[in-house]
Tab-separated table of C-alpha atoms and ligand atoms in Angstrom:
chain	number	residue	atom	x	y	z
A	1	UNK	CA	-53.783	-28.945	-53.657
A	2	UNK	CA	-54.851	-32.449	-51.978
A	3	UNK	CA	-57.809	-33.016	-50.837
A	4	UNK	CA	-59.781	-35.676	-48.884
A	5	UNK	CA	-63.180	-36.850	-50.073
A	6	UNK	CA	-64.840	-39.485	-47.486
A	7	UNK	CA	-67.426	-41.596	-48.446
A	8	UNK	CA	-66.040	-41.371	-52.236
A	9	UNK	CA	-67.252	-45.387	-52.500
A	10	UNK	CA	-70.126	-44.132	-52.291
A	11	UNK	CA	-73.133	-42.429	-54.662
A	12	UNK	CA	-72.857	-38.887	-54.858
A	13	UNK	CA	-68.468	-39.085	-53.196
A	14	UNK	CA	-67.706	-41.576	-55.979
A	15	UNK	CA	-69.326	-38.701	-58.841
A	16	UNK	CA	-67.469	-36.216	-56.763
A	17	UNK	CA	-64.070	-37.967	-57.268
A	18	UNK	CA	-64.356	-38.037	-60.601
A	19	UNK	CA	-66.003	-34.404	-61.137
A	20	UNK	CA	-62.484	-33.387	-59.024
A	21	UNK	CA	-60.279	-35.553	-60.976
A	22	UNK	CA	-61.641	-34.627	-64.196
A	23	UNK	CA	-61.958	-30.133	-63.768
A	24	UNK	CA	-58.768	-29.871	-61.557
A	25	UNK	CA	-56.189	-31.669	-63.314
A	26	UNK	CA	-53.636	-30.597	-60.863
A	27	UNK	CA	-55.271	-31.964	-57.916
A	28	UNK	CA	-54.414	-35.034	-55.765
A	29	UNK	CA	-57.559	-36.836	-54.411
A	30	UNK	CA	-57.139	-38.838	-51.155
A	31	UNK	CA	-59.970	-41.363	-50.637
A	32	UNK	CA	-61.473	-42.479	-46.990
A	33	UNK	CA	-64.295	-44.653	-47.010
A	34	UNK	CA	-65.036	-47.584	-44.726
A	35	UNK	CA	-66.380	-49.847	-47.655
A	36	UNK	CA	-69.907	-50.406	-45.658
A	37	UNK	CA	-73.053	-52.152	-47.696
A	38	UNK	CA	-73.035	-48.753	-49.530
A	39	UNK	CA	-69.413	-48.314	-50.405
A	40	UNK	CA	-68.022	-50.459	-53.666
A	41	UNK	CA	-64.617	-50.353	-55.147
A	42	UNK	CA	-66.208	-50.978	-58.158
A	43	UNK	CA	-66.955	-47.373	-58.446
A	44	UNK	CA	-63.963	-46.083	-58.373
A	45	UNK	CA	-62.089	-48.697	-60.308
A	46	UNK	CA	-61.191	-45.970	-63.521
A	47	UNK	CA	-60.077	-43.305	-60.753
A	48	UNK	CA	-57.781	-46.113	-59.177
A	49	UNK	CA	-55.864	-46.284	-62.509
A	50	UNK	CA	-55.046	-42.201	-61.919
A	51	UNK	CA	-51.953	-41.378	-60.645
A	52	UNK	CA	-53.570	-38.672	-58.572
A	53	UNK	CA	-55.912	-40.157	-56.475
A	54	UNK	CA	-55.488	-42.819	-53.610
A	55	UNK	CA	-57.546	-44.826	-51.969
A	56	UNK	CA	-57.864	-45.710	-47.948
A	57	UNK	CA	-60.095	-47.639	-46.352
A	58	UNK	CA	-60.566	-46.403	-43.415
A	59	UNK	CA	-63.612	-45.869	-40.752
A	60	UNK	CA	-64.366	-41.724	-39.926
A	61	UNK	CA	-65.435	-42.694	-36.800
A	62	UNK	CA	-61.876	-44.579	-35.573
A	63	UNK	CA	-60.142	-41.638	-34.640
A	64	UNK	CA	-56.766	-42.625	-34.654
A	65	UNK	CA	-56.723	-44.003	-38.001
A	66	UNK	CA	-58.066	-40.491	-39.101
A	67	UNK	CA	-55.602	-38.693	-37.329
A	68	UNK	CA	-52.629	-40.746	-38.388
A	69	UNK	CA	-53.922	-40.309	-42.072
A	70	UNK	CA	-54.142	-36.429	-42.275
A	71	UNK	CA	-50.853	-36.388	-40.271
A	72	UNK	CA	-48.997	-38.224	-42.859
A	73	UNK	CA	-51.158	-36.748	-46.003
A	74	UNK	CA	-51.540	-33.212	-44.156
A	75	UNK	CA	-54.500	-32.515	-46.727
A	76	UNK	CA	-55.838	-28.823	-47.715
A	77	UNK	CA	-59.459	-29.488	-48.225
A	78	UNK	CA	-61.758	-31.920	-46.674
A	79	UNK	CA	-64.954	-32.809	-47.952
A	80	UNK	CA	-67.112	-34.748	-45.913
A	81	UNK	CA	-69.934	-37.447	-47.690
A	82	UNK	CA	-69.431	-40.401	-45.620
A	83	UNK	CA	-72.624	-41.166	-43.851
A	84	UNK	CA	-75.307	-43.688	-43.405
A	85	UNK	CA	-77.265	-42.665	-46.117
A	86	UNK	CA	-81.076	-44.433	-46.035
A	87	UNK	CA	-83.762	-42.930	-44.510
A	88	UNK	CA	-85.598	-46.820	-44.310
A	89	UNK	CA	-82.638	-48.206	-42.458
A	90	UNK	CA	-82.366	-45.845	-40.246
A	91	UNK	CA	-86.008	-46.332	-38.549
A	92	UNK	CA	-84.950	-50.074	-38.497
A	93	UNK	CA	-81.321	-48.809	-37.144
A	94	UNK	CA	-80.754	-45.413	-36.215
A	95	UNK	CA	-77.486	-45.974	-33.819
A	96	UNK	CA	-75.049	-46.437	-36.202
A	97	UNK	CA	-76.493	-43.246	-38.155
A	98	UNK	CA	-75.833	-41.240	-34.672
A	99	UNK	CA	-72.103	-42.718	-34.666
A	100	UNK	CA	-70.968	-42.137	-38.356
A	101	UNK	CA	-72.799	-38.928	-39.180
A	102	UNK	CA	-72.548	-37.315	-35.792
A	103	UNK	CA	-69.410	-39.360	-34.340
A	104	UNK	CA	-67.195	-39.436	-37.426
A	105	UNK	CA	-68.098	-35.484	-38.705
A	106	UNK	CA	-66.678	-34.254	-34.521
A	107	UNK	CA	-63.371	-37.260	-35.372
A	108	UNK	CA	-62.783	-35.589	-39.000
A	109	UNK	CA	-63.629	-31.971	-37.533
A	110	UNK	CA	-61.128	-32.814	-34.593
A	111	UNK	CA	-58.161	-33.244	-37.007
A	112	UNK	CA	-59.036	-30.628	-39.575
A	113	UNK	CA	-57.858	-28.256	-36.091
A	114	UNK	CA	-55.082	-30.367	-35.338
A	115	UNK	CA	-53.802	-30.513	-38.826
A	116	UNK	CA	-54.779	-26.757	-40.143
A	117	UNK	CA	-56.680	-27.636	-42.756
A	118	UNK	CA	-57.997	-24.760	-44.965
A	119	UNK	CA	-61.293	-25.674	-45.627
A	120	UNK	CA	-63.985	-28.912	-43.929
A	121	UNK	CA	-67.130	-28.873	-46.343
A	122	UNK	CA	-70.578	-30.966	-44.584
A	123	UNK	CA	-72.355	-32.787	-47.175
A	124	UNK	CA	-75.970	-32.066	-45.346
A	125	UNK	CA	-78.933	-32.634	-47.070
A	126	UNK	CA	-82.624	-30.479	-47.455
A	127	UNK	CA	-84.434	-33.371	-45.418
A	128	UNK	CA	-82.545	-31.084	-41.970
A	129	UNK	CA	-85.883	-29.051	-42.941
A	130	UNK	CA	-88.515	-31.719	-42.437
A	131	UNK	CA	-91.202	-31.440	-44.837
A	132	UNK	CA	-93.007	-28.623	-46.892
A	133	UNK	CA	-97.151	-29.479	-46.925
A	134	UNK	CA	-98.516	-30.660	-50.695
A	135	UNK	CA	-101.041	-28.075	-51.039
A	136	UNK	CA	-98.652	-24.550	-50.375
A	137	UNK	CA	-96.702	-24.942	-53.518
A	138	UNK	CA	-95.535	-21.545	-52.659
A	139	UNK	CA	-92.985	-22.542	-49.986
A	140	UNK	CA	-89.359	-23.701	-50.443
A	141	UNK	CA	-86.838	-24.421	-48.141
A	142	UNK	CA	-84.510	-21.670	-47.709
A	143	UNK	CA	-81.255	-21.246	-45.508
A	144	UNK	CA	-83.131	-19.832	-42.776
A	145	UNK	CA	-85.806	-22.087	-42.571
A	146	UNK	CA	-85.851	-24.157	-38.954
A	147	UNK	CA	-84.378	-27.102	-38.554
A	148	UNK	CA	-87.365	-29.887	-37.438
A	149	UNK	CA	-86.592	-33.179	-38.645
A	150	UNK	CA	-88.485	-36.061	-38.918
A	151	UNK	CA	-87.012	-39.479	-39.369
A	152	UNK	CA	-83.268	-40.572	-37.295
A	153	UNK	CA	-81.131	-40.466	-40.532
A	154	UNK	CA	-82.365	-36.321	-40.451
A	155	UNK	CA	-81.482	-36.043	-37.048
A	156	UNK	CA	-78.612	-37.173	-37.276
A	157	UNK	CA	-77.580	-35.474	-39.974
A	158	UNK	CA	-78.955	-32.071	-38.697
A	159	UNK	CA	-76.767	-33.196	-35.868
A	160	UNK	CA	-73.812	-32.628	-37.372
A	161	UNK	CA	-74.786	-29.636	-38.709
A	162	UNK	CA	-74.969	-27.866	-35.637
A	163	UNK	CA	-71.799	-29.365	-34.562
A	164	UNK	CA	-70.228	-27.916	-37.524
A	165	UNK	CA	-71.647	-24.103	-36.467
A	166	UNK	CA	-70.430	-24.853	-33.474
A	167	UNK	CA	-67.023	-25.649	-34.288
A	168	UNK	CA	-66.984	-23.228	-36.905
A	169	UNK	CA	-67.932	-20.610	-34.025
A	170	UNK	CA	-66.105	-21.888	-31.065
A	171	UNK	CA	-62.681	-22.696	-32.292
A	172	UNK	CA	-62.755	-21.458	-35.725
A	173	UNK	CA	-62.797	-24.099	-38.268
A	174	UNK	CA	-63.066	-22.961	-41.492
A	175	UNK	CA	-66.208	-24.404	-42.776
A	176	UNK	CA	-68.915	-24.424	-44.692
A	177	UNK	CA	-72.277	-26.797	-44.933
A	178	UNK	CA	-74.133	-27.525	-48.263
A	179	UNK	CA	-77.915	-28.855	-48.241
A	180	UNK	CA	-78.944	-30.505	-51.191
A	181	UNK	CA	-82.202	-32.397	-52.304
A	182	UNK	CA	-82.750	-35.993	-54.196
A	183	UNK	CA	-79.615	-36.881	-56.216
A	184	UNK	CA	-79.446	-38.830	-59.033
A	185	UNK	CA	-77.640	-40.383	-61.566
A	186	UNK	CA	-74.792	-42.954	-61.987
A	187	UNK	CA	-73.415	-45.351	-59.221
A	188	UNK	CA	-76.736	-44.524	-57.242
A	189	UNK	CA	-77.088	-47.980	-54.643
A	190	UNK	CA	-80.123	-50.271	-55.651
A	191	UNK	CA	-81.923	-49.270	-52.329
A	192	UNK	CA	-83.094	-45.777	-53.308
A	193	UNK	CA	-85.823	-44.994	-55.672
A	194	UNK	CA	-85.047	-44.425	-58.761
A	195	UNK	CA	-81.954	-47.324	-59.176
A	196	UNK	CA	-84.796	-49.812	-57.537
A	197	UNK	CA	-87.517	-48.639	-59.689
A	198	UNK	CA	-85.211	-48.742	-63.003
A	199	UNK	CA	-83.731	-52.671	-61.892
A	200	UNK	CA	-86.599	-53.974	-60.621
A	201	UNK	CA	-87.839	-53.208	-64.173
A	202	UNK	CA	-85.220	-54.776	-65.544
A	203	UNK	CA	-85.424	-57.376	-63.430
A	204	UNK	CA	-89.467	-58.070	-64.077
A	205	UNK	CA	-90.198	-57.101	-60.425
A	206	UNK	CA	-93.011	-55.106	-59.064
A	207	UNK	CA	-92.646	-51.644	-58.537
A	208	UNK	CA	-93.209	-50.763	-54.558
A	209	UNK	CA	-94.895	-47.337	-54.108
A	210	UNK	CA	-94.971	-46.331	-50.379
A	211	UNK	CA	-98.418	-45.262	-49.386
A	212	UNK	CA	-100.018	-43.464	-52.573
A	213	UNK	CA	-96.962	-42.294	-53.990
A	214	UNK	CA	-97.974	-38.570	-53.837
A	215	UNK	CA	-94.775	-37.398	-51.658
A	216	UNK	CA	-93.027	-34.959	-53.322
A	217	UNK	CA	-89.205	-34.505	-53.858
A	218	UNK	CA	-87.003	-31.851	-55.620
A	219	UNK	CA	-84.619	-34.204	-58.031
A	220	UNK	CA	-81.256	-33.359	-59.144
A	221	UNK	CA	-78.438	-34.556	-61.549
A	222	UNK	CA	-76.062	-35.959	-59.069
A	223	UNK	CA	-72.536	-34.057	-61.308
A	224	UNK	CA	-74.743	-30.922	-60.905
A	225	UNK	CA	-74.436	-31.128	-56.972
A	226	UNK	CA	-70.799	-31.836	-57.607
A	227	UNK	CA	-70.300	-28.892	-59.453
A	228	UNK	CA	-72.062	-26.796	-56.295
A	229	UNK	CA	-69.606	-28.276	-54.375
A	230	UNK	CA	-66.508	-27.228	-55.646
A	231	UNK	CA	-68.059	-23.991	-56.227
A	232	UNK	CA	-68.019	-23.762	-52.285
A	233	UNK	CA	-65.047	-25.205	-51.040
A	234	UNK	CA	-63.188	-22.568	-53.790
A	235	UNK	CA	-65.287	-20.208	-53.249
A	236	UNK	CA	-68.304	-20.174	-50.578
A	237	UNK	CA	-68.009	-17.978	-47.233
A	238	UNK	CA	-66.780	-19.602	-44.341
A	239	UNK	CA	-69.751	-20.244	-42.040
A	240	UNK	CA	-72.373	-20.515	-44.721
A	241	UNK	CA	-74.505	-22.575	-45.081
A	242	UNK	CA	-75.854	-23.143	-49.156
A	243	UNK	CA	-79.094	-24.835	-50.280
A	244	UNK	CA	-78.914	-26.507	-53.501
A	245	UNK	CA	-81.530	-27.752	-55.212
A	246	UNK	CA	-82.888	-28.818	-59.052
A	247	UNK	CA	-86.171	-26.957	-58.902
A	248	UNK	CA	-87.663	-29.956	-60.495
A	249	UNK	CA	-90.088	-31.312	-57.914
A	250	UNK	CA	-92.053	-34.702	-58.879
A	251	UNK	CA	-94.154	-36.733	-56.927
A	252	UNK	CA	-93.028	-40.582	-56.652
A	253	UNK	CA	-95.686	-41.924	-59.314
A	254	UNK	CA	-94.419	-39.285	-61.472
A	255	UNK	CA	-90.984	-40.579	-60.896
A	256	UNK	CA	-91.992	-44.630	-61.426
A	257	UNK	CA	-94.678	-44.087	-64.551
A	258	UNK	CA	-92.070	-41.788	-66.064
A	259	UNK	CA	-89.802	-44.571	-65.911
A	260	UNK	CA	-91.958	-47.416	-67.348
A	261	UNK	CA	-92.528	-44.808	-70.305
A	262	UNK	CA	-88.732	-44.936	-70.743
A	263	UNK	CA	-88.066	-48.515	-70.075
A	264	UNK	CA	-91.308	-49.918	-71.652
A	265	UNK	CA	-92.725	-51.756	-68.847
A	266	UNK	CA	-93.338	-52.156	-65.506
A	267	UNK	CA	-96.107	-52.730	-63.063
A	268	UNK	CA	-96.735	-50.234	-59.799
A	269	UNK	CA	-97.388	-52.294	-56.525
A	270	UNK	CA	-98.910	-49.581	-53.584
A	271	UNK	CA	-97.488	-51.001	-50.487
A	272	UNK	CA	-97.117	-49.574	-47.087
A	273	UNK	CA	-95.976	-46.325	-46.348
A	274	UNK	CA	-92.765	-45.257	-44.311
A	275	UNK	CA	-93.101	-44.299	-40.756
A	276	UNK	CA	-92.758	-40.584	-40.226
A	277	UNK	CA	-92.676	-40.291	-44.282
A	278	UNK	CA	-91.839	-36.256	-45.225
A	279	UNK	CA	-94.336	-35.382	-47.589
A	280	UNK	CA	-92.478	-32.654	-49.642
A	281	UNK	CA	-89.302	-31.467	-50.583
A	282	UNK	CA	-88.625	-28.056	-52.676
A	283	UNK	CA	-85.186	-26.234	-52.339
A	284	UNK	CA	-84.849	-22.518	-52.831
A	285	UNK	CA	-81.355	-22.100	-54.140
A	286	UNK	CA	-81.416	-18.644	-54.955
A	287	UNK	CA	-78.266	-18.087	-52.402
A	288	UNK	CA	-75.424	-20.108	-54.375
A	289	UNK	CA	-76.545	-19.175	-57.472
A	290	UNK	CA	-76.437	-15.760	-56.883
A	291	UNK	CA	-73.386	-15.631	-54.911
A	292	UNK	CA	-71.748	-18.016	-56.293
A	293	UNK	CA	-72.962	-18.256	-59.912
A	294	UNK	CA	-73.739	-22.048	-60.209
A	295	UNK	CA	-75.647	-23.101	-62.725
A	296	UNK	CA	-77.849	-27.104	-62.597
A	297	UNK	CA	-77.295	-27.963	-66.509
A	298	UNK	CA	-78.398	-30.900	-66.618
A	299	UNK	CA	-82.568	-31.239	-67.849
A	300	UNK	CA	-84.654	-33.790	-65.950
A	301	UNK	CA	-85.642	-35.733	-69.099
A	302	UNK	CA	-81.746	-35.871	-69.799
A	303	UNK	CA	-80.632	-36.910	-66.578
A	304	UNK	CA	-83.019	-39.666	-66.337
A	305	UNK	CA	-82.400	-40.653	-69.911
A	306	UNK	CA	-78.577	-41.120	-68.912
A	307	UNK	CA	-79.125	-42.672	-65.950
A	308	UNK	CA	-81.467	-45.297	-67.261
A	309	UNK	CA	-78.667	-45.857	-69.876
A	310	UNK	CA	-75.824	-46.120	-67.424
A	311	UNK	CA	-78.036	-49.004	-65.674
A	312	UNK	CA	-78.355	-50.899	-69.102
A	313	UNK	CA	-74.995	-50.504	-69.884
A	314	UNK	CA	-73.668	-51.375	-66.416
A	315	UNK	CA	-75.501	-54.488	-65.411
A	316	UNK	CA	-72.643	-55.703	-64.104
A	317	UNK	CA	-72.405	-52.921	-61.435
A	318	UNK	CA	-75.561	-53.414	-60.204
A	319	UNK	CA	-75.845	-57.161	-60.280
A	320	UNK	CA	-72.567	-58.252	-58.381
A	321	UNK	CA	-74.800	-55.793	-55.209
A	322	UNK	CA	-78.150	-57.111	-56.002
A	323	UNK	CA	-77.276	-60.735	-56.060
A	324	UNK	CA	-75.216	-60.614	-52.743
A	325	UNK	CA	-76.121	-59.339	-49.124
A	326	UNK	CA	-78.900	-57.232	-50.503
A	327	UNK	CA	-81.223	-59.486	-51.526
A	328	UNK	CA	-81.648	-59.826	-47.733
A	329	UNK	CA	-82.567	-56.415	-46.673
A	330	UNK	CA	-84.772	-56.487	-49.823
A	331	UNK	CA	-86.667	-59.315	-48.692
A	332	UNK	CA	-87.027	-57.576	-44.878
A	333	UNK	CA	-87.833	-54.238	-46.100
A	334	UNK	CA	-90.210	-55.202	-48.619
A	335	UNK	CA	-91.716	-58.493	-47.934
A	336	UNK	CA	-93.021	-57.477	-44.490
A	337	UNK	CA	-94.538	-54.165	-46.220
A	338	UNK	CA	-97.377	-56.657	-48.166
B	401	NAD	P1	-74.105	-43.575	-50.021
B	401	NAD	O1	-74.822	-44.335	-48.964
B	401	NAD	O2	-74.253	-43.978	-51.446
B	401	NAD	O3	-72.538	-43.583	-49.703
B	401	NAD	C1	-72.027	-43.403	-48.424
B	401	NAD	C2	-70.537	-43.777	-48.426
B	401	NAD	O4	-70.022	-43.512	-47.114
B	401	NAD	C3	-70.287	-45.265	-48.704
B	401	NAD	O5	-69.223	-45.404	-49.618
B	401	NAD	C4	-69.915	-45.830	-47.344
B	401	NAD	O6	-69.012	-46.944	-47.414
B	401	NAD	C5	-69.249	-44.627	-46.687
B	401	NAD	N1	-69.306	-44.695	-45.224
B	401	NAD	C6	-70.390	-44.970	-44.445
B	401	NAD	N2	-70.021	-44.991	-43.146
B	401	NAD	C7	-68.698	-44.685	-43.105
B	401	NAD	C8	-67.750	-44.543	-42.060
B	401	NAD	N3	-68.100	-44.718	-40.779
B	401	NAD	N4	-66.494	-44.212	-42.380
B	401	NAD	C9	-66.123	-44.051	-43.678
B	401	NAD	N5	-66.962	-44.199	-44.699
B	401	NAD	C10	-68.231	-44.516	-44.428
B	401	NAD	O7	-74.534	-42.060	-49.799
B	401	NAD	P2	-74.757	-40.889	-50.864
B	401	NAD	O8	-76.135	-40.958	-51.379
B	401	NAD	O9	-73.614	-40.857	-51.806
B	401	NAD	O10	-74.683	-39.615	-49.912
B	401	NAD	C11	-73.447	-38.973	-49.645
B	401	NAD	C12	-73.675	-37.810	-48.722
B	401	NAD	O11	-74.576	-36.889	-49.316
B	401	NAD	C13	-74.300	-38.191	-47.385
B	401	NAD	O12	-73.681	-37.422	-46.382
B	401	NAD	C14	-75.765	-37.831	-47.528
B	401	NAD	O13	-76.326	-37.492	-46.286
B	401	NAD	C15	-75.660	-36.623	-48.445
B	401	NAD	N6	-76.833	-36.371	-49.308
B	401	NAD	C16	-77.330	-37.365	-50.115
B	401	NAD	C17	-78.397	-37.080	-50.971
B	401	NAD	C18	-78.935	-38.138	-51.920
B	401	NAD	O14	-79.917	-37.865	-52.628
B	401	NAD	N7	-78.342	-39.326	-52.015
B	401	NAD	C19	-78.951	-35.803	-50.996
B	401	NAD	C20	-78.425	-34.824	-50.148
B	401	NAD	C21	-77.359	-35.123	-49.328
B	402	TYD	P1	-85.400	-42.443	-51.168
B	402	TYD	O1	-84.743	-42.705	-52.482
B	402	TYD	O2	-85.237	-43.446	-50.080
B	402	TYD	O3	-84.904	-40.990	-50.711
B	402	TYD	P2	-85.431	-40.055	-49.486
B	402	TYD	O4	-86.303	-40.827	-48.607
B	402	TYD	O5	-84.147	-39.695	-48.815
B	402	TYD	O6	-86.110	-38.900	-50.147
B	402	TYD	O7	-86.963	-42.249	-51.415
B	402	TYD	C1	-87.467	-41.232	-52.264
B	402	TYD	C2	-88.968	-41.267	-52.165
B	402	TYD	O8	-89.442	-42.500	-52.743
B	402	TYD	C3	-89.504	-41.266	-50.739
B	402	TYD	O9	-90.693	-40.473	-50.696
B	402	TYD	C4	-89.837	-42.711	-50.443
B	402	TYD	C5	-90.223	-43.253	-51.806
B	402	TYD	N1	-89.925	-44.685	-52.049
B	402	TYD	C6	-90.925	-45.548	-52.505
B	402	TYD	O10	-92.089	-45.144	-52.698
B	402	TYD	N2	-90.607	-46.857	-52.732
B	402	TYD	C7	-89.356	-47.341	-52.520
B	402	TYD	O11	-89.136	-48.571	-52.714
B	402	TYD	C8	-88.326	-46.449	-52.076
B	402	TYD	C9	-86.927	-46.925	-51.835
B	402	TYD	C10	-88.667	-45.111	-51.859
C-alpha cells in the first residue's frame, strides 16, 4: 500500500506521517509538500532516515508536477492536509488560501481520476460550521449542520469541500471528508495559540489575548485526529463526511492561565480582537465513533503536559522558525494590535 500525504511538513501531516509509519509497518509513505512558512524539514528529519517514506517537494497547485508524480508513484491512498492553515493570515491574505485549498484539492482530485486511486481523504476542519453562540451550551456541530463560514481561510476550505461532493457525485471519486476541531500537540507552528502562548513564556513575552479571551474552542490531541484518520481512509464510507472532535471545549483564558500554571509564569496582555472572530467551537462526534469505533485517548491535562514538554525539550525546533522570517509577521500581526 503507498500512500500520499500532502502537507506532511506541516503540523497535524508531519504527526500523520509518523502515526502511518509507525501502525502500518508495511506501508510506503510518499511526501508532497511545497515547504511554505509552515512547512519544515525539520519535522520530518527521523521519518527521512525510513526506508519507507520519501519526500517531494512539490506545489499541489502546479498541476503537472502532481500529475507526473502520481504517474510515476501511481499511489493507492491520498490524503490531503496541505493548505494555508491561519485564520489571521488569511484576513490579511485570503488569495493564496483560495488557490492552495480550493486550486490544489480540484489539481490533486484531477489525478486521483486519472490515476485510479482508491481512496482521496479532505482534511476539512469544524470552523466550515461558523460558530456555535456562548450561552446554548447545548449545541454541537454535527454532520448536518449548514455550512456558513465566517473568516476566508473557512471559505475556502468549505470550498473544497463542496468540490469534493461534487466530484465524489459527478464522476465518482472515491472520497471521503473529515472535520476536525483545534489540534494540538507536537510540531504545532509558533503562530497558533497554544505553541505562541507556551514560547512566548519561555521567551518572557507577553501573552496576547484577542478581545476578552472568552471564545470557545473544542481542543484535541493532534495523534488522536491521526488515528480518526486512518480509521476513515480503511474504513469510512465513501461520500461521508465525519466530524471529529475532543469534547473538551475551553475558552482561550482557560487555555493561557492553564498554561502559566504549568510553566510557572507568564503575564496575559488583552489586545485587539480578530475581525469576524467565531465565538465557539463544539464537535459532536458521535458518527465516527459509532461507526467507526474511534476512540480520543489522550486526556487534556496529558496532552498539554506533553506538549509543553516537547517545546522544552525541542528548543531547537522552535527557535531556528522564531528567529528567522517570523519575527516579521509577529511584529505586523501583533504590534499593530496595541
Ligand atoms: P500547517 O499550516 O501546519 O501545515 C500546512 C502544510 O501544507 C505545510 O507543510 C505547508 O508547507 C504545506 N502547504 C501549504 N501550501 C501548499 C501547497 N500549495 N502545496 C503543497 N504543500 C503546501 O497546517 P496544519 O495545522 O497541519 O493543518 C493541516 C490540515 O488540517 C489543513 O488542511 C487544515 O485546514 C486542517 N485542520 C487543521 C486544524 C488545526 O487545528 N491545525 C484543525 C482542523 C483541520
Ligand atoms: P488559532 O490557534 O489561530 O486557531 P483558530 O483560529 O483556527 O481556532 O486561535 C485559537 C483561538 O485563540 C482563537 O479564538 C483566536 C485566539 N488567539 C488569541 O487570543 N491570541 C493569539 O495570539 C492567537 C494566535 C489566537
Amino acid at each position: 500500500m503507498k500512500i500520499f500525504v500532502t502537507g506532511g511538513a506541516g503540523f497535524i501531516g508531519g504527526n500523520f506521517v509518523y502515526y502511518m509509519l509507525k501502525t502500518h509497518p508495511d506501508y510506503d509513505i510518499v511526501c508532497l509538500d511545497a515547504l511554505t512558512y509552515a512547512g519544515n524539514l525539520e519535522t520530518l528529519s527521523d521519518a527521512l532516515e525510513n526506508p519507507r517514506f520519501t519526500f517531494v517537494k512539490i506545489d499541489i497547485t502546479d498541476r503537472q508536477a502532481v500529475f507526473s508524480l502520481f504517474d510515476k508513484e501511481r499511489p493507492d491512498i491520498v490524503v490531503n492536509f496541505a493548505a494555508e492553515s491561519h485564520v489571521d493570515r488569511s484576513i490579511l491574505n485570503p488569495e493564496i488560501f483560495l488557490k492552495t485549498n480550493i486550486l490544489g484539492t480540484q489539481a490533486l482530485m484531477d489525478a486521483c481520476k486519472e490515476y485510479g486511486v482508491k481512496r482521496y481523504h479532505q482534511v476539512s476542519t469544524d470552523e466550515v460550521y461558523g460558530d456555535l453562540p456562548l450561552d446554548r451550551p447545548d449545541l454541537l456541530f454535527t454532520e448536518t449542520t449548514p455550512i456558513l463560514t465566517s473568516s476566508p481561510y473557512s471559505a475556502s476550505k468549505a470550498s473544497a469541500d463542496l468540490l469534493v461532493q461534487a466530484y465524489c457525485r459527478t464522476y465518482g471519486l472515491p472520497a471521503t471528508i473529515s472535520r476536525c476541531s483545534n489540534n494540538y500537540g507536537p510540531y504545532h507552528f509558533p503562530e497558533k495559540l497554544i505553541p505562541l502562548m507556551i514560547i512566548n513564556i519561555l521567551k518572557g513575552k507577553p501573552l496576547p489575548v484577542y478581545g476578552d479571551g472568552k471564545n470557545v474552542r473544542d481542543w484535541l490531541y493532534v495523534e488522536d485526529h491521526c488515528s480518526a484518520i486512518d480509521l476513515i481512509i480503511h474504513n469510512g464510507s465513501i461520500g461521508e463526511i465525519y466530524n471529529i472532535g475532543g469534547n473538551n471545549e475551553r475558552s482561550n483564558l482557560q487555555i493561557v492561565e492553564l498554561l502559566i500554571k504549568t510553566l510557572g509564569k507568564g503575564e496575559i496582555k488583552f489586545v485587539r480582537d480578530r475581525a469576524g472572530h467565531d465565538l465557539r467551537y463544539a464537535i459532536d462526534s458521535t458518527k465516527i465513533k459509532t461507526q467507526l469505533g474511534w476512540v480520543p485517548e489522550t486526556r487534556f491535562e496529558d496532552g498539554i503536559r506533553k506538549t509543553v514538554d516537547w517545546y522544552l525539550d525541542n528548543r531547537s525546533w522552535w527557535e531556528n522558525i522564531v528567529s528567522g522570517e517570523y519575527t516579521n509577521y509577529y511584529r505586523k500581526m501583533y504590534e499593530e494590535r496595541g
